[in-house]
C-alpha positions as semicolon CSV with decimal commas, in nm:
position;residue;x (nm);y (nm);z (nm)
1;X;2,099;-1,655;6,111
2;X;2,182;-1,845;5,936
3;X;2,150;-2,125;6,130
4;X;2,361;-2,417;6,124
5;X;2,138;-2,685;6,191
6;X;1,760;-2,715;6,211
7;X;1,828;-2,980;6,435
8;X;2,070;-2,821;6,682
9;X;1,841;-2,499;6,714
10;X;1,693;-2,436;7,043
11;X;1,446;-2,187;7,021
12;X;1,123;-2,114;7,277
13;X;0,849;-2,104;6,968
14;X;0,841;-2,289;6,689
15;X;1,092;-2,306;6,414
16;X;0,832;-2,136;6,146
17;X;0,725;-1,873;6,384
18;X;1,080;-1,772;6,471
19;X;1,139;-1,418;6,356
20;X;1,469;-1,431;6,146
21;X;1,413;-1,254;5,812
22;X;1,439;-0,864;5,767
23;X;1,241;-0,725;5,521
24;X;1,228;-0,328;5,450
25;X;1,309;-0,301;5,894
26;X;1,054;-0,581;5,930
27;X;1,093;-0,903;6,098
28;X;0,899;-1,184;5,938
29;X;0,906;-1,565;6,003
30;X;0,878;-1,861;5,750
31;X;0,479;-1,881;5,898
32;X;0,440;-1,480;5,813
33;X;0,591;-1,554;5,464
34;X;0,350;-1,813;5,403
35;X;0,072;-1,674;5,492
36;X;0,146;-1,363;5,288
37;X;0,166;-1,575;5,007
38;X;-0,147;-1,765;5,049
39;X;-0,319;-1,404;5,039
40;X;-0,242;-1,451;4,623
41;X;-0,462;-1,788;4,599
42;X;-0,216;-1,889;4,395
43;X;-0,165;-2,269;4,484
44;X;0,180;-2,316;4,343
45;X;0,356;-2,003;4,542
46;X;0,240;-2,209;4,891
47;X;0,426;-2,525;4,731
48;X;0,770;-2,391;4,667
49;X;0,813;-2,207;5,016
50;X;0,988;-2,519;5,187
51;X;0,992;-2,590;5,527
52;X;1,296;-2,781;5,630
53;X;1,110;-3,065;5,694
54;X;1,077;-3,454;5,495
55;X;0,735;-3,389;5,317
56;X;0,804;-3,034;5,194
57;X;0,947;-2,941;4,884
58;X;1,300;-2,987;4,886
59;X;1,522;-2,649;4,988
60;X;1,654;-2,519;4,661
61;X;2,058;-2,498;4,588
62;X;2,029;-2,097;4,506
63;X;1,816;-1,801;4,625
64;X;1,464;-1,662;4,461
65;X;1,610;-1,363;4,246
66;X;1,382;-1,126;4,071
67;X;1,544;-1,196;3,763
68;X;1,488;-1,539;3,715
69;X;1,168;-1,586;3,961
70;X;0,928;-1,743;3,731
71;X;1,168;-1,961;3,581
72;X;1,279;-2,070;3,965
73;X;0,910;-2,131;4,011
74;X;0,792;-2,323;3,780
75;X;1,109;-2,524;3,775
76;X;1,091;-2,617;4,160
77;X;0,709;-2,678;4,150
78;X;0,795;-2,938;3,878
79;X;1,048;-3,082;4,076
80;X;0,866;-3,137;4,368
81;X;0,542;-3,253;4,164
82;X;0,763;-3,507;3,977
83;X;0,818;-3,695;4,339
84;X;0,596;-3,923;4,415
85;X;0,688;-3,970;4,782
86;X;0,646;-3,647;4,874
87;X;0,372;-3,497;4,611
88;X;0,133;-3,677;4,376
89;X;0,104;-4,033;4,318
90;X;-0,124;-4,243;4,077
91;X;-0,251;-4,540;4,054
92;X;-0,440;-4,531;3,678
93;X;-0,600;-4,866;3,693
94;X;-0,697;-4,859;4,054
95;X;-0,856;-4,526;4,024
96;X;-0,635;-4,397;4,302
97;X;-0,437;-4,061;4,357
98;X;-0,257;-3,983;4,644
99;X;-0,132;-3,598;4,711
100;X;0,056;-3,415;4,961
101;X;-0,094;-3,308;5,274
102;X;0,010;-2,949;5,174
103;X;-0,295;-2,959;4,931
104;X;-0,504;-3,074;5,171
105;X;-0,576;-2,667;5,323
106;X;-0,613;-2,602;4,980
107;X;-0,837;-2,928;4,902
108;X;-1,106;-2,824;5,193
109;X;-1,110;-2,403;5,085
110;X;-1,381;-2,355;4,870
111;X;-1,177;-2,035;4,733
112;X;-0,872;-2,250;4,700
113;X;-1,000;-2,579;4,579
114;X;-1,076;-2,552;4,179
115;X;-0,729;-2,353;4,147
116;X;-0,554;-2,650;4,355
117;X;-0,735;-2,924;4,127
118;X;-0,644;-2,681;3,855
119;X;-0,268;-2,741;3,891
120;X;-0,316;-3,093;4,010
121;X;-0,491;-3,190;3,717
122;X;-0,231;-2,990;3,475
123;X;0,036;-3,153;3,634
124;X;-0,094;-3,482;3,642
125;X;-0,318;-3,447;3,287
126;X;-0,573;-3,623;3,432
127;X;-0,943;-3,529;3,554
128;X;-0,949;-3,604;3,942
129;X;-1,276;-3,683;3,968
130;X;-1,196;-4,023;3,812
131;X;-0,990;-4,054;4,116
132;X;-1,027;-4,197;4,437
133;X;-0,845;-3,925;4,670
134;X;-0,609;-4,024;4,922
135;X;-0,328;-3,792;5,109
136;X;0,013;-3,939;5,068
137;X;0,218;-4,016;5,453
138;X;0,328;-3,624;5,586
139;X;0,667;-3,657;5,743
140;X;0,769;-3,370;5,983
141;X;1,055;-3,498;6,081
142;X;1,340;-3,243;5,978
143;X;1,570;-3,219;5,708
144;X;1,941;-3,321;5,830
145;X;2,009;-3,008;5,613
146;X;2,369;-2,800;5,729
147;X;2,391;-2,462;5,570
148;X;2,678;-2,395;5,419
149;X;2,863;-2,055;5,444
């Protein structure tokens, strides 16, 4: 770690389970993360921990710091709202919206769903009940993504 590739990796479990990150003398996987954060119900923190994979969020070009974590936040989340491939999509005078997949855990959660409709509907300024709900294509295909040194 770090890895070169996603692609060229050749590991017995899955890439998300794959133990790689020390924290504190503990060895945590992008999955562990993840689900960690999803303890929080906090919608937006499950969005902006990317998987290197075509529907996710896009990897950011610099680390989370504790200095600037909100600000890194709220500006990924917006990034990766703003795309319409990968996150929201709507169609006003069809009456159609078209999320992410990633909601959908979220969507089907009674604890999770009015603070996932929450930012939906912040995002989007609109009231998604007037909205015929449809999830948009979920690539898992992997990023071609090298890490640089």
């Amino acid at each position: 770690y770090p890895f070169e590739s996603m692609q060229t990796l050749s590991l017995n479990v899955p890439y998300d389970t794959y133990k790689v990150m020390n924290i504190s003398g503990n060895m945590y996987a992008l999955e562990d993360i993840k689900n960690i954060l999803d303890t929080f119900n906090e919608p937006h923190l499950y969005l902006v921990l990317s998987l290197p994979i075509l529907s996710h969020p896009n990897l950011m070009q610099e680390p989370f710091t504790a200095t600037k974590i909100r600000q890194q936040i709220k500006q990924h989340l917006q990034t990766f709202l703003s795309n319409q491939t990968k996150s929201i999509a709507f169609n006003k005078e069809a009456k159609e919206i078209q999320i992410s997949k990633l909601f959908k855990p979220k969507m089907i959660d009674p604890n999770k769903y009015v603070q996932t409709v929450q930012l939906i509907e912040d995002y989007t300024q609109e009231k998604l009940e007037a909205f015929n709900l449809y999830y948009i294509y979920f690539h898992q295909d992997l990023n071609d993504i090298v890490i640089d040194d």
